[in-house]
Amino acid sequence: MSAMPAASGTGSKYDRLITAAKNAPSVSTIVVHPCDESSLRGAIESAEAGIIKAVLVGPAARIRDIAARHNLNIGGYEIIDTPPTEAAAAARSVELIHEGKGEVLMKGSLHTDEIMRAVTAKVGGLRTDRRISHVFIMDVPTYTETLFVTDAAINIFPDIDGKRDIIQNAVDLYNEVGFGTTPRVAILSAVETVTSKIPSTIEAAALCKMADRKQITGAVLDGPLAFDNAIDMEAARIKDIKSEVAGRAQILVVPDLESGNMLAKNLAYFAKADGAGVVLGARVPVVLTSRADSARSRMASAAVAALHAEARRRKAPIAAA
């Protein structure tokens, strides 16, 4: 896939992403339990934009009632009825993926734990050999690059093998969706020097060596880096850090979920960034949306997942289980 057009100004990153998805073939998407206005509207708007082909899975009467109460037209959408529980909708949605009926899962109004329990189930789930992880795709108005933050939603305290997969998942997404090639990956810690007192600095150094040995491919890694010298050229210059990554990172790898979640929410609320989100490493991409997400963020999340699924389709079509 060719890279998306260069940004024409601040705030245009998601617009370019959504445009790229509109220009690609739409992707069959299983929308899990869209039983409130925001999740149902988000799925419909993404479908009307030509990004996805939505299949609505959940208690049909409740979905139709939500649509009627909020004047949403779902007449042209397939609705697959399930018992009135989140678990039932999640389980049936995963079955539909195995049946080859969808290439993306999209979270509706159910709890994240519920959909991820079905996705990660050892029997009947959507696991692969790769660790499942989450990527925030952040459109930060004050930063030139689209910024990935990983993992801020799934893996609480990943070990070094888990971090290898977390990085590779994000790198593959970056390369395949059309953001560019060979992203610059900053492995974050509190400082930019390796010290036994801060274990994440040792893991960062080891991950960089893993990249040297081709255990991580498709990217340029550097770490440990503190947040300031990962994203600010002047901060990197002051610390005399010379690397391809320092000061202009495109993927930020956090030490643990707590720090990642705080970073992503700081960017959202202090820097007014939009944050799309997608789960990787499963058999299909999983779109995780929140009730607090803007309509633009929801559509950008769908766009990322759709572009990723379309890239995977070109490499190897999904076969029914």
mmCIF file of C-alpha atoms in Angstrom:
data_model
loop_
_atom_site.group_PDB
_atom_site.id
_atom_site.type_symbol
_atom_site.label_atom_id
_atom_site.label_comp_id
_atom_site.label_asym_id
_atom_site.label_seq_id
_atom_site.Cartn_x
_atom_site.Cartn_y
_atom_site.Cartn_z
ATOM 1 C CA MET A 1 0.000 0.000 0.000
ATOM 2 C CA SER A 2 1.347 3.444 -0.863
ATOM 3 C CA ALA A 3 1.819 5.978 1.914
ATOM 4 C CA MET A 4 -0.968 8.430 2.671
ATOM 5 C CA PRO A 5 -0.522 11.967 1.336
ATOM 6 C CA ALA A 6 1.570 14.322 3.438
ATOM 7 C CA ALA A 7 -0.265 16.421 6.018
ATOM 8 C CA SER A 8 -1.417 19.759 4.713
ATOM 9 C CA GLY A 9 -1.805 21.305 8.147
ATOM 10 C CA THR A 10 -2.408 20.730 11.836
ATOM 11 C CA GLY A 11 -5.232 18.330 12.566
ATOM 12 C CA SER A 12 -5.324 16.791 9.098
ATOM 13 C CA LYS A 13 -3.853 13.394 10.042
ATOM 14 C CA TYR A 14 -7.167 11.662 10.724
ATOM 15 C CA ASP A 15 -8.729 13.227 7.648
ATOM 16 C CA ARG A 16 -6.030 11.644 5.500
ATOM 17 C CA LEU A 17 -6.502 8.310 7.268
ATOM 18 C CA ILE A 18 -10.270 8.339 6.763
ATOM 19 C CA THR A 19 -9.864 9.376 3.113
ATOM 20 C CA ALA A 20 -7.455 6.489 2.506
ATOM 21 C CA ALA A 21 -9.981 4.046 3.996
ATOM 22 C CA LYS A 22 -12.806 5.479 1.898
ATOM 23 C CA ASN A 23 -10.700 4.931 -1.225
ATOM 24 C CA ALA A 24 -9.979 1.283 -0.312
ATOM 25 C CA PRO A 25 -12.465 -1.607 -0.588
ATOM 26 C CA SER A 26 -14.861 -1.623 2.384
ATOM 27 C CA VAL A 27 -14.316 -4.393 4.908
ATOM 28 C CA SER A 28 -16.950 -6.692 6.437
ATOM 29 C CA THR A 29 -17.111 -5.725 10.109
ATOM 30 C CA ILE A 30 -18.865 -7.551 12.927
ATOM 31 C CA VAL A 31 -20.257 -4.914 15.289
ATOM 32 C CA VAL A 32 -20.617 -6.508 18.712
ATOM 33 C CA HIS A 33 -23.646 -5.534 20.837
ATOM 34 C CA PRO A 34 -24.297 -2.004 19.456
ATOM 35 C CA CYS A 35 -26.973 -1.336 22.045
ATOM 36 C CA ASP A 36 -26.551 2.361 22.716
ATOM 37 C CA GLU A 37 -26.731 5.429 20.493
ATOM 38 C CA SER A 38 -22.993 6.181 20.263
ATOM 39 C CA SER A 39 -21.882 2.683 19.264
ATOM 40 C CA LEU A 40 -24.721 2.163 16.793
ATOM 41 C CA ARG A 41 -24.288 5.622 15.276
ATOM 42 C CA GLY A 42 -20.524 5.122 15.007
ATOM 43 C CA ALA A 43 -20.977 1.874 13.082
ATOM 44 C CA ILE A 44 -23.599 3.388 10.779
ATOM 45 C CA GLU A 45 -21.504 6.489 10.055
ATOM 46 C CA SER A 46 -18.457 4.351 9.210
ATOM 47 C CA ALA A 47 -20.617 2.196 6.941
ATOM 48 C CA GLU A 48 -22.199 5.199 5.246
ATOM 49 C CA ALA A 49 -18.708 6.592 4.635
ATOM 50 C CA GLY A 50 -17.867 3.391 2.753
ATOM 51 C CA ILE A 51 -15.198 2.292 5.240
ATOM 52 C CA ILE A 52 -16.948 -0.846 6.545
ATOM 53 C CA LYS A 53 -19.811 -3.195 5.725
ATOM 54 C CA ALA A 54 -21.483 -3.470 9.107
ATOM 55 C CA VAL A 55 -23.108 -6.635 10.466
ATOM 56 C CA LEU A 56 -24.924 -5.874 13.737
ATOM 57 C CA VAL A 57 -24.762 -8.645 16.329
ATOM 58 C CA GLY A 58 -26.816 -8.567 19.506
ATOM 59 C CA PRO A 59 -30.414 -8.645 20.764
ATOM 60 C CA ALA A 60 -32.245 -7.567 17.597
ATOM 61 C CA ALA A 61 -35.258 -6.008 19.347
ATOM 62 C CA ARG A 62 -33.018 -3.831 21.493
ATOM 63 C CA ILE A 63 -30.902 -2.730 18.510
ATOM 64 C CA ARG A 64 -34.032 -1.790 16.559
ATOM 65 C CA ASP A 65 -35.416 0.077 19.566
ATOM 66 C CA ILE A 66 -32.203 2.107 19.937
ATOM 67 C CA ALA A 67 -32.286 2.909 16.221
ATOM 68 C CA ALA A 68 -35.926 4.014 16.351
ATOM 69 C CA ARG A 69 -35.454 6.176 19.443
ATOM 70 C CA HIS A 70 -32.479 8.008 17.915
ATOM 71 C CA ASN A 71 -33.726 8.176 14.335
ATOM 72 C CA LEU A 72 -31.008 5.893 12.957
ATOM 73 C CA ASN A 73 -31.773 4.069 9.723
ATOM 74 C CA ILE A 74 -30.666 0.436 9.990
ATOM 75 C CA GLY A 75 -32.982 -0.898 7.301
ATOM 76 C CA GLY A 76 -30.145 -1.969 5.023
ATOM 77 C CA TYR A 77 -28.036 -3.731 7.665
ATOM 78 C CA GLU A 78 -27.913 -7.415 8.518
ATOM 79 C CA ILE A 79 -28.827 -7.993 12.165
ATOM 80 C CA ILE A 80 -27.867 -11.278 13.798
ATOM 81 C CA ASP A 81 -30.035 -11.855 16.858
ATOM 82 C CA THR A 82 -28.510 -13.175 20.077
ATOM 83 C CA PRO A 83 -29.696 -13.701 23.657
ATOM 84 C CA PRO A 84 -29.798 -10.394 25.584
ATOM 85 C CA THR A 85 -26.361 -10.638 27.221
ATOM 86 C CA GLU A 86 -23.045 -9.084 26.290
ATOM 87 C CA ALA A 87 -21.319 -12.469 26.575
ATOM 88 C CA ALA A 88 -23.719 -14.038 24.077
ATOM 89 C CA ALA A 89 -23.143 -11.262 21.541
ATOM 90 C CA ALA A 90 -19.366 -11.506 21.968
ATOM 91 C CA ALA A 91 -19.339 -15.286 21.592
ATOM 92 C CA ARG A 92 -21.540 -15.219 18.483
ATOM 93 C CA SER A 93 -19.409 -12.473 16.940
ATOM 94 C CA VAL A 94 -16.250 -14.539 17.351
ATOM 95 C CA GLU A 95 -18.052 -17.502 15.775
ATOM 96 C CA LEU A 96 -18.907 -15.310 12.770
ATOM 97 C CA ILE A 97 -15.220 -14.508 12.311
ATOM 98 C CA HIS A 98 -14.438 -18.236 12.310
ATOM 99 C CA GLU A 99 -17.186 -18.701 9.733
ATOM 100 C CA GLY A 100 -15.483 -16.148 7.468
ATOM 101 C CA LYS A 101 -18.318 -13.624 7.783
ATOM 102 C CA GLY A 102 -16.114 -10.716 8.891
ATOM 103 C CA GLU A 103 -12.586 -9.340 8.731
ATOM 104 C CA VAL A 104 -12.846 -6.879 11.633
ATOM 105 C CA LEU A 105 -14.501 -6.906 15.068
ATOM 106 C CA MET A 106 -15.898 -3.623 16.370
ATOM 107 C CA LYS A 107 -16.812 -3.151 20.019
ATOM 108 C CA GLY A 108 -20.299 -1.849 20.640
ATOM 109 C CA SER A 109 -21.733 -0.922 24.039
ATOM 110 C CA LEU A 110 -20.437 -3.976 25.902
ATOM 111 C CA HIS A 111 -17.537 -3.869 28.352
ATOM 112 C CA THR A 112 -14.048 -4.241 26.896
ATOM 113 C CA ASP A 113 -13.373 -7.191 29.214
ATOM 114 C CA GLU A 114 -16.358 -9.029 27.742
ATOM 115 C CA ILE A 115 -15.295 -8.781 24.108
ATOM 116 C CA MET A 116 -11.641 -9.477 24.913
ATOM 117 C CA ARG A 117 -12.615 -12.549 26.950
ATOM 118 C CA ALA A 118 -14.199 -14.002 23.817
ATOM 119 C CA VAL A 119 -11.292 -12.932 21.608
ATOM 120 C CA THR A 120 -8.616 -14.414 23.878
ATOM 121 C CA ALA A 121 -10.440 -17.636 24.824
ATOM 122 C CA LYS A 122 -8.102 -20.606 24.527
ATOM 123 C CA VAL A 123 -10.893 -22.633 22.928
ATOM 124 C CA GLY A 124 -12.809 -20.949 20.134
ATOM 125 C CA GLY A 125 -11.085 -17.569 20.475
ATOM 126 C CA LEU A 126 -9.079 -15.610 17.939
ATOM 127 C CA ARG A 127 -5.582 -16.072 19.285
ATOM 128 C CA THR A 128 -2.532 -16.421 17.037
ATOM 129 C CA ASP A 129 1.115 -17.074 17.835
ATOM 130 C CA ARG A 130 1.551 -13.331 18.384
ATOM 131 C CA ARG A 131 0.831 -11.592 21.694
ATOM 132 C CA ILE A 132 -2.386 -9.581 21.534
ATOM 133 C CA SER A 133 -1.802 -5.863 22.129
ATOM 134 C CA HIS A 134 -3.420 -2.459 21.732
ATOM 135 C CA VAL A 135 -2.246 0.593 19.803
ATOM 136 C CA PHE A 136 -3.508 4.149 20.228
ATOM 137 C CA ILE A 137 -3.132 6.116 16.998
ATOM 138 C CA MET A 138 -2.895 9.705 18.238
ATOM 139 C CA ASP A 139 -3.500 12.819 16.167
ATOM 140 C CA VAL A 140 -1.646 15.378 18.304
ATOM 141 C CA PRO A 141 -2.188 18.929 16.960
ATOM 142 C CA THR A 142 1.261 20.106 18.094
ATOM 143 C CA TYR A 143 3.218 17.138 16.669
ATOM 144 C CA THR A 144 4.079 16.664 13.014
ATOM 145 C CA GLU A 145 3.828 12.871 13.019
ATOM 146 C CA THR A 146 0.891 10.578 13.649
ATOM 147 C CA LEU A 147 1.910 9.091 16.981
ATOM 148 C CA PHE A 148 1.402 5.471 18.041
ATOM 149 C CA VAL A 149 1.295 4.671 21.773
ATOM 150 C CA THR A 150 1.504 1.005 22.782
ATOM 151 C CA ASP A 151 0.433 -0.844 24.900
ATOM 152 C CA ALA A 152 -1.938 1.232 26.993
ATOM 153 C CA ALA A 153 -4.993 -1.052 27.206
ATOM 154 C CA ILE A 154 -4.281 -4.803 27.181
ATOM 155 C CA ASN A 155 -0.945 -5.921 28.673
ATOM 156 C CA ILE A 156 -0.457 -4.703 32.235
ATOM 157 C CA PHE A 157 3.185 -5.620 32.917
ATOM 158 C CA PRO A 158 4.517 -7.255 29.735
ATOM 159 C CA ASP A 159 7.821 -9.089 29.888
ATOM 160 C CA ILE A 160 10.506 -8.643 27.251
ATOM 161 C CA ASP A 161 9.027 -11.311 24.960
ATOM 162 C CA GLY A 162 5.647 -9.638 25.253
ATOM 163 C CA LYS A 163 7.198 -6.270 24.443
ATOM 164 C CA ARG A 164 8.828 -7.755 21.366
ATOM 165 C CA ASP A 165 5.373 -8.727 20.073
ATOM 166 C CA ILE A 166 3.864 -5.406 21.146
ATOM 167 C CA ILE A 167 6.492 -3.563 19.098
ATOM 168 C CA GLN A 168 6.179 -5.876 16.100
ATOM 169 C CA ASN A 169 2.381 -5.531 16.094
ATOM 170 C CA ALA A 170 2.656 -1.735 16.022
ATOM 171 C CA VAL A 171 5.402 -1.751 13.393
ATOM 172 C CA ASP A 172 3.425 -4.079 11.130
ATOM 173 C CA LEU A 173 0.372 -1.842 11.456
ATOM 174 C CA TYR A 174 2.403 1.260 10.614
ATOM 175 C CA ASN A 175 3.990 -0.336 7.551
ATOM 176 C CA GLU A 176 0.872 -2.056 6.216
ATOM 177 C CA VAL A 177 -1.759 0.656 6.710
ATOM 178 C CA GLY A 178 0.126 3.290 4.720
ATOM 179 C CA PHE A 179 1.632 5.625 7.307
ATOM 180 C CA GLY A 180 5.033 5.055 5.707
ATOM 181 C CA THR A 181 7.841 2.537 5.992
ATOM 182 C CA THR A 182 10.430 1.747 8.653
ATOM 183 C CA PRO A 183 8.939 3.741 11.530
ATOM 184 C CA ARG A 184 11.092 5.274 14.256
ATOM 185 C CA VAL A 185 10.347 3.466 17.532
ATOM 186 C CA ALA A 186 11.213 5.021 20.908
ATOM 187 C CA ILE A 187 11.231 2.664 23.885
ATOM 188 C CA LEU A 188 10.335 4.908 26.787
ATOM 189 C CA SER A 189 11.611 5.002 30.329
ATOM 190 C CA ALA A 190 12.227 7.711 32.926
ATOM 191 C CA VAL A 191 15.795 8.317 31.728
ATOM 192 C CA GLU A 192 17.832 7.777 28.571
ATOM 193 C CA THR A 193 20.721 5.879 30.176
ATOM 194 C CA VAL A 194 20.782 2.202 31.107
ATOM 195 C CA THR A 195 20.716 1.628 34.846
ATOM 196 C CA SER A 196 20.056 -1.415 37.008
ATOM 197 C CA LYS A 197 17.931 0.775 39.272
ATOM 198 C CA ILE A 198 15.250 1.124 36.546
ATOM 199 C CA PRO A 199 14.506 -2.281 34.957
ATOM 200 C CA SER A 200 12.693 -0.752 31.966
ATOM 201 C CA THR A 201 15.979 0.799 30.802
ATOM 202 C CA ILE A 202 17.593 -2.639 30.675
ATOM 203 C CA GLU A 203 14.647 -4.073 28.739
ATOM 204 C CA ALA A 204 14.807 -1.143 26.314
ATOM 205 C CA ALA A 205 18.463 -1.790 25.602
ATOM 206 C CA ALA A 206 17.786 -5.506 25.132
ATOM 207 C CA LEU A 207 14.922 -4.814 22.726
ATOM 208 C CA CYS A 208 17.208 -2.608 20.635
ATOM 209 C CA LYS A 209 19.713 -5.451 20.460
ATOM 210 C CA MET A 210 16.884 -7.818 19.472
ATOM 211 C CA ALA A 211 16.187 -5.472 16.561
ATOM 212 C CA ASP A 212 19.887 -5.602 15.628
ATOM 213 C CA ARG A 213 19.587 -9.405 15.526
ATOM 214 C CA LYS A 214 16.384 -9.228 13.385
ATOM 215 C CA GLN A 215 14.139 -10.492 16.174
ATOM 216 C CA ILE A 216 12.178 -7.298 15.546
ATOM 217 C CA THR A 217 11.977 -6.189 11.937
ATOM 218 C CA GLY A 218 10.673 -3.340 9.811
ATOM 219 C CA ALA A 219 11.614 -0.435 12.089
ATOM 220 C CA VAL A 220 14.425 1.602 13.627
ATOM 221 C CA LEU A 221 14.520 1.290 17.416
ATOM 222 C CA ASP A 222 16.179 3.364 20.113
ATOM 223 C CA GLY A 223 15.922 3.224 23.855
ATOM 224 C CA PRO A 224 15.819 3.856 26.614
ATOM 225 C CA LEU A 225 14.560 7.353 25.846
ATOM 226 C CA ALA A 226 12.722 9.704 28.165
ATOM 227 C CA PHE A 227 9.519 11.142 26.730
ATOM 228 C CA ASP A 228 10.983 14.593 26.109
ATOM 229 C CA ASN A 229 13.993 13.445 24.135
ATOM 230 C CA ALA A 230 11.873 10.932 22.217
ATOM 231 C CA ILE A 231 9.605 13.608 20.736
ATOM 232 C CA ASP A 232 11.526 16.906 20.944
ATOM 233 C CA MET A 233 14.662 17.572 18.871
ATOM 234 C CA GLU A 234 15.898 20.305 21.196
ATOM 235 C CA ALA A 235 15.582 18.056 24.262
ATOM 236 C CA ALA A 236 17.567 15.365 22.428
ATOM 237 C CA ARG A 237 20.204 17.918 21.415
ATOM 238 C CA ILE A 238 20.614 19.201 24.965
ATOM 239 C CA LYS A 239 21.180 15.632 26.187
ATOM 240 C CA ASP A 240 23.576 15.065 23.249
ATOM 241 C CA ILE A 241 21.568 12.068 22.061
ATOM 242 C CA LYS A 242 22.362 11.276 18.456
ATOM 243 C CA SER A 243 20.094 8.728 16.797
ATOM 244 C CA GLU A 244 17.584 8.401 13.992
ATOM 245 C CA VAL A 245 14.760 8.158 16.522
ATOM 246 C CA ALA A 246 15.469 10.734 19.227
ATOM 247 C CA GLY A 247 13.362 13.857 18.898
ATOM 248 C CA ARG A 248 11.122 12.530 16.121
ATOM 249 C CA ALA A 249 9.656 9.205 17.235
ATOM 250 C CA GLN A 250 6.619 7.797 15.442
ATOM 251 C CA ILE A 251 5.914 4.857 17.789
ATOM 252 C CA LEU A 252 6.168 5.225 21.571
ATOM 253 C CA VAL A 253 6.539 1.942 23.483
ATOM 254 C CA VAL A 254 5.659 2.393 27.144
ATOM 255 C CA PRO A 255 7.028 0.343 30.066
ATOM 256 C CA ASP A 256 3.607 -0.815 31.288
ATOM 257 C CA LEU A 257 -0.122 -0.267 30.890
ATOM 258 C CA GLU A 258 -0.397 2.307 33.680
ATOM 259 C CA SER A 259 2.184 4.652 32.189
ATOM 260 C CA GLY A 260 0.786 4.138 28.696
ATOM 261 C CA ASN A 261 -2.786 4.849 29.747
ATOM 262 C CA MET A 262 -1.708 8.010 31.546
ATOM 263 C CA LEU A 263 0.342 9.151 28.547
ATOM 264 C CA ALA A 264 -2.485 8.589 26.064
ATOM 265 C CA LYS A 265 -5.019 10.388 28.271
ATOM 266 C CA ASN A 266 -2.611 13.260 28.908
ATOM 267 C CA LEU A 267 -2.247 13.682 25.146
ATOM 268 C CA ALA A 268 -6.033 13.553 24.759
ATOM 269 C CA TYR A 269 -6.966 15.988 27.518
ATOM 270 C CA PHE A 270 -3.961 18.338 27.776
ATOM 271 C CA ALA A 271 -2.769 18.338 24.144
ATOM 272 C CA LYS A 272 -6.313 17.944 22.735
ATOM 273 C CA ALA A 273 -5.257 14.925 20.691
ATOM 274 C CA ASP A 274 -7.727 12.560 19.058
ATOM 275 C CA GLY A 275 -7.045 8.902 19.821
ATOM 276 C CA ALA A 276 -8.110 6.030 17.596
ATOM 277 C CA GLY A 277 -7.584 2.538 18.953
ATOM 278 C CA VAL A 278 -7.171 -0.960 17.592
ATOM 279 C CA VAL A 279 -6.240 -4.348 19.053
ATOM 280 C CA LEU A 280 -3.665 -6.347 17.085
ATOM 281 C CA GLY A 281 -2.200 -9.828 17.227
ATOM 282 C CA ALA A 282 -5.558 -11.601 17.030
ATOM 283 C CA ARG A 283 -6.902 -13.322 13.934
ATOM 284 C CA VAL A 284 -8.585 -10.045 12.912
ATOM 285 C CA PRO A 285 -8.181 -6.429 14.068
ATOM 286 C CA VAL A 286 -10.465 -5.438 16.929
ATOM 287 C CA VAL A 287 -11.772 -1.861 17.170
ATOM 288 C CA LEU A 288 -12.129 -0.727 20.773
ATOM 289 C CA THR A 289 -14.152 2.454 21.131
ATOM 290 C CA SER A 290 -15.228 4.391 24.207
ATOM 291 C CA ARG A 291 -18.347 6.403 24.915
ATOM 292 C CA ALA A 292 -16.015 9.397 25.363
ATOM 293 C CA ASP A 293 -14.638 9.052 21.813
ATOM 294 C CA SER A 294 -15.480 11.769 19.303
ATOM 295 C CA ALA A 295 -17.221 10.805 16.064
ATOM 296 C CA ARG A 296 -13.941 11.528 14.251
ATOM 297 C CA SER A 297 -11.987 9.213 16.561
ATOM 298 C CA ARG A 298 -14.531 6.425 16.079
ATOM 299 C CA MET A 299 -14.332 6.712 12.318
ATOM 300 C CA ALA A 300 -10.528 6.851 12.444
ATOM 301 C CA SER A 301 -10.469 3.654 14.536
ATOM 302 C CA ALA A 302 -12.670 1.936 11.952
ATOM 303 C CA ALA A 303 -10.440 3.289 9.180
ATOM 304 C CA VAL A 304 -7.252 1.917 10.762
ATOM 305 C CA ALA A 305 -8.783 -1.517 11.280
ATOM 306 C CA ALA A 306 -10.265 -1.582 7.783
ATOM 307 C CA LEU A 307 -6.982 -0.599 6.121
ATOM 308 C CA HIS A 308 -5.122 -3.193 8.185
ATOM 309 C CA ALA A 309 -7.654 -5.914 7.327
ATOM 310 C CA GLU A 310 -7.504 -4.961 3.656
ATOM 311 C CA ALA A 311 -3.701 -5.212 3.710
ATOM 312 C CA ARG A 312 -3.943 -8.644 5.352
ATOM 313 C CA ARG A 313 -6.511 -9.682 2.751
ATOM 314 C CA ARG A 314 -4.056 -8.867 -0.018
ATOM 315 C CA LYS A 315 -1.322 -10.920 1.681
ATOM 316 C CA ALA A 316 -3.414 -13.978 2.574
ATOM 317 C CA PRO A 317 -7.243 -14.159 2.448
ATOM 318 C CA ILE A 318 -8.921 -15.235 5.672
ATOM 319 C CA ALA A 319 -10.211 -18.785 5.428
ATOM 320 C CA ALA A 320 -13.193 -20.030 7.360
ATOM 321 C CA ALA A 321 -12.255 -22.174 10.337
#
